[in-house]
mmCIF file of C-alpha atoms in Angstrom:
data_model
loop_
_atom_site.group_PDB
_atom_site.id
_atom_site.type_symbol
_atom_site.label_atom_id
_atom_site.label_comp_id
_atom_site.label_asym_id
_atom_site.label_seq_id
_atom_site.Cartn_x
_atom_site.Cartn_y
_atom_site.Cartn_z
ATOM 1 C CA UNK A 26 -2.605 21.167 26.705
ATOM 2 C CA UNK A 27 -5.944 19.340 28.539
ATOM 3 C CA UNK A 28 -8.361 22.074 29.176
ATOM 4 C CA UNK A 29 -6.733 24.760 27.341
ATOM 5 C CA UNK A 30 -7.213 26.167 23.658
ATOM 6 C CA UNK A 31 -4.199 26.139 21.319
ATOM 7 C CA UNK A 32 -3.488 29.475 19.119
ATOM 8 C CA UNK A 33 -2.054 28.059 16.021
ATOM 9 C CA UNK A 34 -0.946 30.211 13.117
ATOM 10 C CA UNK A 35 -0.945 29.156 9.776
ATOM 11 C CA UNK A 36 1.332 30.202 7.127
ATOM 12 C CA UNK A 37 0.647 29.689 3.459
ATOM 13 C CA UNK A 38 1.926 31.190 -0.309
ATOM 14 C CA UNK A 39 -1.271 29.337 -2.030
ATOM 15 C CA UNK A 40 -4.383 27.783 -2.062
ATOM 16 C CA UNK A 41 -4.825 27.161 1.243
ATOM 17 C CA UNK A 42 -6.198 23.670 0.870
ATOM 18 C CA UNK A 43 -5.100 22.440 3.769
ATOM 19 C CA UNK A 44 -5.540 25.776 5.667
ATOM 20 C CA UNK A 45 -9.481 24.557 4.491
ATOM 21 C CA UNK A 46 -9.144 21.582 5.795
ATOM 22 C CA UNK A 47 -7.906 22.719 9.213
ATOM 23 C CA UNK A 48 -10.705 25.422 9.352
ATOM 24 C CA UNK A 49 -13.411 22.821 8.729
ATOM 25 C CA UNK A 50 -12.211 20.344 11.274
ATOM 26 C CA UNK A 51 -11.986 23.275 14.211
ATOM 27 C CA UNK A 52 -15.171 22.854 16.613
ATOM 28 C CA UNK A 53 -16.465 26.144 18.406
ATOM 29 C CA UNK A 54 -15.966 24.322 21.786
ATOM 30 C CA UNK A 55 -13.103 21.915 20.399
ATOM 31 C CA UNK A 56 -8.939 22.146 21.224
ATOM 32 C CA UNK A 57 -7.590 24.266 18.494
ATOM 33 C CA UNK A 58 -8.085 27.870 17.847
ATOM 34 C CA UNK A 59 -7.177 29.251 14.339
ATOM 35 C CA UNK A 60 -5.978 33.119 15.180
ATOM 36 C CA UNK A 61 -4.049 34.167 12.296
ATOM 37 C CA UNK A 62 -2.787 33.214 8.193
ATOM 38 C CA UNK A 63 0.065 34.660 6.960
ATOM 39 C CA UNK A 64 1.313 34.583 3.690
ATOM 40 C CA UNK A 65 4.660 35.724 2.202
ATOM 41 C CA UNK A 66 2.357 36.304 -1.252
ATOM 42 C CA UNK A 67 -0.453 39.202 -0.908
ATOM 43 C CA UNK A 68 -2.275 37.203 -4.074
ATOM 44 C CA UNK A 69 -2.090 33.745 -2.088
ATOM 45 C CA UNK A 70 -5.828 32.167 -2.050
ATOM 46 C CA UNK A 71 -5.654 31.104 1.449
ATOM 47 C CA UNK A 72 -5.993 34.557 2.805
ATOM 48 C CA UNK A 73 -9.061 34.394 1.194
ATOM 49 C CA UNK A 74 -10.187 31.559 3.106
ATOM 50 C CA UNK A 75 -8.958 33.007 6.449
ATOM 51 C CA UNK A 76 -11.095 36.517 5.845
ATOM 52 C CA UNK A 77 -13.943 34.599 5.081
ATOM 53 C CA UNK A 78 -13.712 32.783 8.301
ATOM 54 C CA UNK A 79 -13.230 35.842 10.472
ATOM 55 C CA UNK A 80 -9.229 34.959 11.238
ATOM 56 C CA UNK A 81 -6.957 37.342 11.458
ATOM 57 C CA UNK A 82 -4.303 37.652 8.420
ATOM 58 C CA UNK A 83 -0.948 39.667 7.869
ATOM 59 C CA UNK A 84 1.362 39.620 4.537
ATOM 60 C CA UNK A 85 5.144 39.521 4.882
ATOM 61 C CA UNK A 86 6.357 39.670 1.359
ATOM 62 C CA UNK A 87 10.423 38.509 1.125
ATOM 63 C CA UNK A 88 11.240 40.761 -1.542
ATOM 64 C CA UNK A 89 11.914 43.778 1.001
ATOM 65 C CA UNK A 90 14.290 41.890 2.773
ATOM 66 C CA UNK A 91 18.385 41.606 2.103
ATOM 67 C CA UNK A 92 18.872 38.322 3.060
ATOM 68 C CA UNK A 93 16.452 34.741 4.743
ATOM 69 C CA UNK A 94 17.839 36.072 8.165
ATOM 70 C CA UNK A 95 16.423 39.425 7.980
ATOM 71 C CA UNK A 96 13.113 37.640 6.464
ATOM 72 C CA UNK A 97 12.781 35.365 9.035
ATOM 73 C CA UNK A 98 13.480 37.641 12.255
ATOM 74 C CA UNK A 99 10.138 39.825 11.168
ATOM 75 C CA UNK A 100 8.340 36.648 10.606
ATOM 76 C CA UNK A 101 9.139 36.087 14.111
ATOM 77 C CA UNK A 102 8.380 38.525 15.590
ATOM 78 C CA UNK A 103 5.276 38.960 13.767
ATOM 79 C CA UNK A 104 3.771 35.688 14.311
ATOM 80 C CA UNK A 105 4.970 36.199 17.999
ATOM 81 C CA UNK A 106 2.220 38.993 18.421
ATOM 82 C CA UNK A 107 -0.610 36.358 18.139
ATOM 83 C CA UNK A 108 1.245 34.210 20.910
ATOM 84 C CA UNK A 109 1.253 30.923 19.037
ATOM 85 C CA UNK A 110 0.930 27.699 21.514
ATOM 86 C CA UNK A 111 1.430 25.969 17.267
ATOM 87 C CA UNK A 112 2.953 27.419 14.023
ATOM 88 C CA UNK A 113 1.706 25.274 10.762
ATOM 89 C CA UNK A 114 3.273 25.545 7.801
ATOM 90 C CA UNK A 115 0.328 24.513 5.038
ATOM 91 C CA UNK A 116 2.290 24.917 1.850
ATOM 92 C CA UNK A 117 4.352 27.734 3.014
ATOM 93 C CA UNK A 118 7.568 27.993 -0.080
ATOM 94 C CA UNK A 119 10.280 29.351 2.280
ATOM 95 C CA UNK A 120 13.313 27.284 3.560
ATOM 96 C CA UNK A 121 13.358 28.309 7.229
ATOM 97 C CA UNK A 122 16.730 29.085 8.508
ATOM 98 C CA UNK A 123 18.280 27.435 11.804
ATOM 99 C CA UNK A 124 17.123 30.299 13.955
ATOM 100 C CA UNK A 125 14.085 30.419 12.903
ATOM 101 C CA UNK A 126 13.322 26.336 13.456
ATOM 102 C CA UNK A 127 15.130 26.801 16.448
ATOM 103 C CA UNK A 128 12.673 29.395 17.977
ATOM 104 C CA UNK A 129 9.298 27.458 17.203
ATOM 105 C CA UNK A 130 11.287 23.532 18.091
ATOM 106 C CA UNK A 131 8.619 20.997 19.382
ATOM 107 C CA UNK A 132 5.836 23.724 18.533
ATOM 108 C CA UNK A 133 6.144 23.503 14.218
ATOM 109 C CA UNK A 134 4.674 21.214 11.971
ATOM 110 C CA UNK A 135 4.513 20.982 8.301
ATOM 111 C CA UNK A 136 2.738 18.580 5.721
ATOM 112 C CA UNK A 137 4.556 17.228 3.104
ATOM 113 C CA UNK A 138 3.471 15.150 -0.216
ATOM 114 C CA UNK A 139 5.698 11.733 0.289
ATOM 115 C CA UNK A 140 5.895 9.031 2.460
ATOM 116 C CA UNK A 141 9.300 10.395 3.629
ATOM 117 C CA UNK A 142 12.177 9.915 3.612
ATOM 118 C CA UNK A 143 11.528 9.026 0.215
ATOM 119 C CA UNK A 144 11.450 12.296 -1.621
ATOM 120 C CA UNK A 145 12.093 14.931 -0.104
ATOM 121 C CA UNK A 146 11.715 18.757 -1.767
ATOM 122 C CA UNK A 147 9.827 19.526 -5.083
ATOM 123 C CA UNK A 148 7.816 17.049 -7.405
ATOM 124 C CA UNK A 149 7.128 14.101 -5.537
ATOM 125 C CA UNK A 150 4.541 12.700 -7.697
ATOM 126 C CA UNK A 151 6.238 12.770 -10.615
ATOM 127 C CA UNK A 152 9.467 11.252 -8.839
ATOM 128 C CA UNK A 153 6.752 8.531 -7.600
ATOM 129 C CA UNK A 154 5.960 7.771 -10.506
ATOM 130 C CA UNK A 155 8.877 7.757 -12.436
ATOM 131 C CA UNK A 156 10.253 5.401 -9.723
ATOM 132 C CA UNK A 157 7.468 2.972 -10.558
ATOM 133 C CA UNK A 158 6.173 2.649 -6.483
ATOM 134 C CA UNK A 159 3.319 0.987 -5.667
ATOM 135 C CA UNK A 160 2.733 3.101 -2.937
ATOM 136 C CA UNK A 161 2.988 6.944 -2.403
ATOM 137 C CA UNK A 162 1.424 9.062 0.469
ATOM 138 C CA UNK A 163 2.181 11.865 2.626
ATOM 139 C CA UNK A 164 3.384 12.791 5.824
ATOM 140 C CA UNK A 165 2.909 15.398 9.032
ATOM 141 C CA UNK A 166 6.359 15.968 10.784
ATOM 142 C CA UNK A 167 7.916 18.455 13.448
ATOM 143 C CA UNK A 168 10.272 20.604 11.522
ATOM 144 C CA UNK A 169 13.858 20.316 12.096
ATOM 145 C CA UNK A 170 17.090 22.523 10.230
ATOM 146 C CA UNK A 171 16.985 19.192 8.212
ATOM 147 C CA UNK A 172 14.787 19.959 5.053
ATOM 148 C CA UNK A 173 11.664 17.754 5.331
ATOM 149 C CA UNK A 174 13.948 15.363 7.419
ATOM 150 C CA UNK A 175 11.882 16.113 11.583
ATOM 151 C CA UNK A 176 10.565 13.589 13.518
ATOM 152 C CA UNK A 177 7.184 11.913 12.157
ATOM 153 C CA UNK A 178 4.189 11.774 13.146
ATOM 154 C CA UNK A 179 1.505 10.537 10.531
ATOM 155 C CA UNK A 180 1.334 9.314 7.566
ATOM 156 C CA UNK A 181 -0.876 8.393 4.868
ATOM 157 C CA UNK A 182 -0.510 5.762 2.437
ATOM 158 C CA UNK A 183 -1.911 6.145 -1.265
ATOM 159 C CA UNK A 184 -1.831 2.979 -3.807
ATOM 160 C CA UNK A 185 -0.849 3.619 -6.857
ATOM 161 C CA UNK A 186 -2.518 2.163 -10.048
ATOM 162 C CA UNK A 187 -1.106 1.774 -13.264
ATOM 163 C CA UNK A 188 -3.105 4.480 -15.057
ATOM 164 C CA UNK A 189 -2.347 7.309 -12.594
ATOM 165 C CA UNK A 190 -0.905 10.607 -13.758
ATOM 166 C CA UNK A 191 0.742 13.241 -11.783
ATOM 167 C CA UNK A 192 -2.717 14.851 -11.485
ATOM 168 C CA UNK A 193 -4.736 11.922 -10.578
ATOM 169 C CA UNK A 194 -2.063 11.036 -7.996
ATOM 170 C CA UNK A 195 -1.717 14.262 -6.519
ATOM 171 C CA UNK A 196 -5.648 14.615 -6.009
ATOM 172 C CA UNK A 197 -5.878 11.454 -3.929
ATOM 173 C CA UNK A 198 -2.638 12.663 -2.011
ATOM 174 C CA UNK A 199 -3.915 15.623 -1.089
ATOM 175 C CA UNK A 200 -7.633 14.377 0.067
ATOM 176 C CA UNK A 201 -5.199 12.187 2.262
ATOM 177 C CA UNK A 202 -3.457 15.496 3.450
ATOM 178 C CA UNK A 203 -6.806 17.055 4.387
ATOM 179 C CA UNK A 204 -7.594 14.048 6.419
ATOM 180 C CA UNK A 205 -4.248 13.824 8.328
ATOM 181 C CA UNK A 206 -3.318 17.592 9.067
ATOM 182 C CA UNK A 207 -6.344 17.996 11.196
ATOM 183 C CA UNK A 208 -5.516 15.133 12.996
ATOM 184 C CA UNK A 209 -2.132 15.770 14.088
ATOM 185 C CA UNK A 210 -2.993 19.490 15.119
ATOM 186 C CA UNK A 211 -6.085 18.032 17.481
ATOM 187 C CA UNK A 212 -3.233 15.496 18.736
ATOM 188 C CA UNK A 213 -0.946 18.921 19.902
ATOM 189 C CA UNK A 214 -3.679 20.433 21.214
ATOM 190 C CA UNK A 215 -4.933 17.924 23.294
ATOM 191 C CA UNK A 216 -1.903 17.653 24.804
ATOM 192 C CA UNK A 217 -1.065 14.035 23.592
ATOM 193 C CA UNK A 218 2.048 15.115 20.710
ATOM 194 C CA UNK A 219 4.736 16.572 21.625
ATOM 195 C CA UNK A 220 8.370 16.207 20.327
ATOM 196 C CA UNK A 221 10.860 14.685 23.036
ATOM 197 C CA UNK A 222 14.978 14.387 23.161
ATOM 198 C CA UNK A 223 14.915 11.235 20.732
ATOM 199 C CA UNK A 224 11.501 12.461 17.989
ATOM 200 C CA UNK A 225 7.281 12.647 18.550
ATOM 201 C CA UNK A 226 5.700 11.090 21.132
ATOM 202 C CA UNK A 227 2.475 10.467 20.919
ATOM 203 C CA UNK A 228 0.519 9.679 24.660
ATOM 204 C CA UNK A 229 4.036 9.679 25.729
ATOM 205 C CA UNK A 230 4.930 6.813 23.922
ATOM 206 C CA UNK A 231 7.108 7.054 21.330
ATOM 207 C CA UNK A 232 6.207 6.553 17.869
ATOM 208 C CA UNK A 233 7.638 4.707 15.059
ATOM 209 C CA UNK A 234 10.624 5.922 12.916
ATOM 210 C CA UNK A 235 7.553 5.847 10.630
ATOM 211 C CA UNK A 236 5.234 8.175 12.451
ATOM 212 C CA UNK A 237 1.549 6.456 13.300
ATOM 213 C CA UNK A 238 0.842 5.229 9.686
ATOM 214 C CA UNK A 239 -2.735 5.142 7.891
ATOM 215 C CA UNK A 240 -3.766 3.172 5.417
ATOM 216 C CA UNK A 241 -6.907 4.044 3.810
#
């Protein structure tokens, strides 16, 4: 997208860490172009964060809904009004259904706490650790109907010492997060990541099963 500004929206139940991270890494004359957070939780922090910067917010709370279809059709069509060029999902606790993923394919990414495949879904520092890995990370991908199973494209190796804790763990995981999430969205809106017919491409090469890996 050389040239052009990318509209990514950002949805969120939390903090908003990463939503932070994205905000702080977005230059006034730079690629990417933060126009709305939306949150399926009206007490999520990250809306916070959004008002403070001046961007746009909506709440879409599930409990109204009969069913992840119904759900999902009004988040469509409401993050459709900000005509997203990127949809982020930054900690966002909803499984997607197929139609949904379908809709957004090759323009939704997600972050997730694990060099995957290993570990996919909840608790992946405590399965690190209980696993006794020397190394743990995280990882960027474009989502698929597969849960936490799309095409990579970053990831970010974390050692792990002897003396680490869930917490301890999870804090250098996350600065990794903050480092890697800002990356991959600058990549998509330069134009240089996209997902093609056999996973990510990055320059339009493609990359490695693995995604392009960082070690600190």
């Amino acid at each position: 997208m050389p040239g052009k500004t990318c509209n990514v929206v950002v949805l969120l139940s939390g903090t908003g860490s990463n939503l932070q991270a994205l905000l702080d890494s977005c230059k006034p004359d730079g690629p990417v172009r933060i126009c709305a957070v939306i949150s399926n939780r009206a007490d999520a922090y990250g809306l916070e964060r959004a008002k403070a910067a001046g961007i746009a917010t909506a709440v879409l709370e599930h409990q109204g809904f009969t069913g992840r279809e119904a759900f999902d059709t009004a988040l469509m069509a409401l993050i459709d009004g900000f005509t997203p060029d990127l949809v982020v999902l930054a900690g966002f606790m909803r499984i997607l259904s197929g139609g949904f993923v379908r809709h957004y394919q090759g323009r939704l990414l997600n972050i997730h706490p694990s060099l995957l495949p290993k570990y996919k879904g909840l608790h992946t520092h405590q399965r690190a650790l209980e696993a006794g890995d020397g190394e743990h990370g995280c990882s960027v991908h474009f989502v698929t109907e597969e849960l936490d199973g799309g095409p990579l494209v970053v990831q970010a190796v974390v050692a792990v010492a002897a003396v680490d804790t869930v917490q301890s763990l999870a804090a250098r995981v996350h600065h990794q997060e903050h480092q890697i999430y800002p990356l991959a969205v600058r990549w998509f809106a330069e134009g240089r990541l996209r997902l093609g017919e056999h996973g990510a491409l990055l320059d339009g090469q493609p990359l490695a099963a693995s995604g392009h890996l960082i070690r600190p």
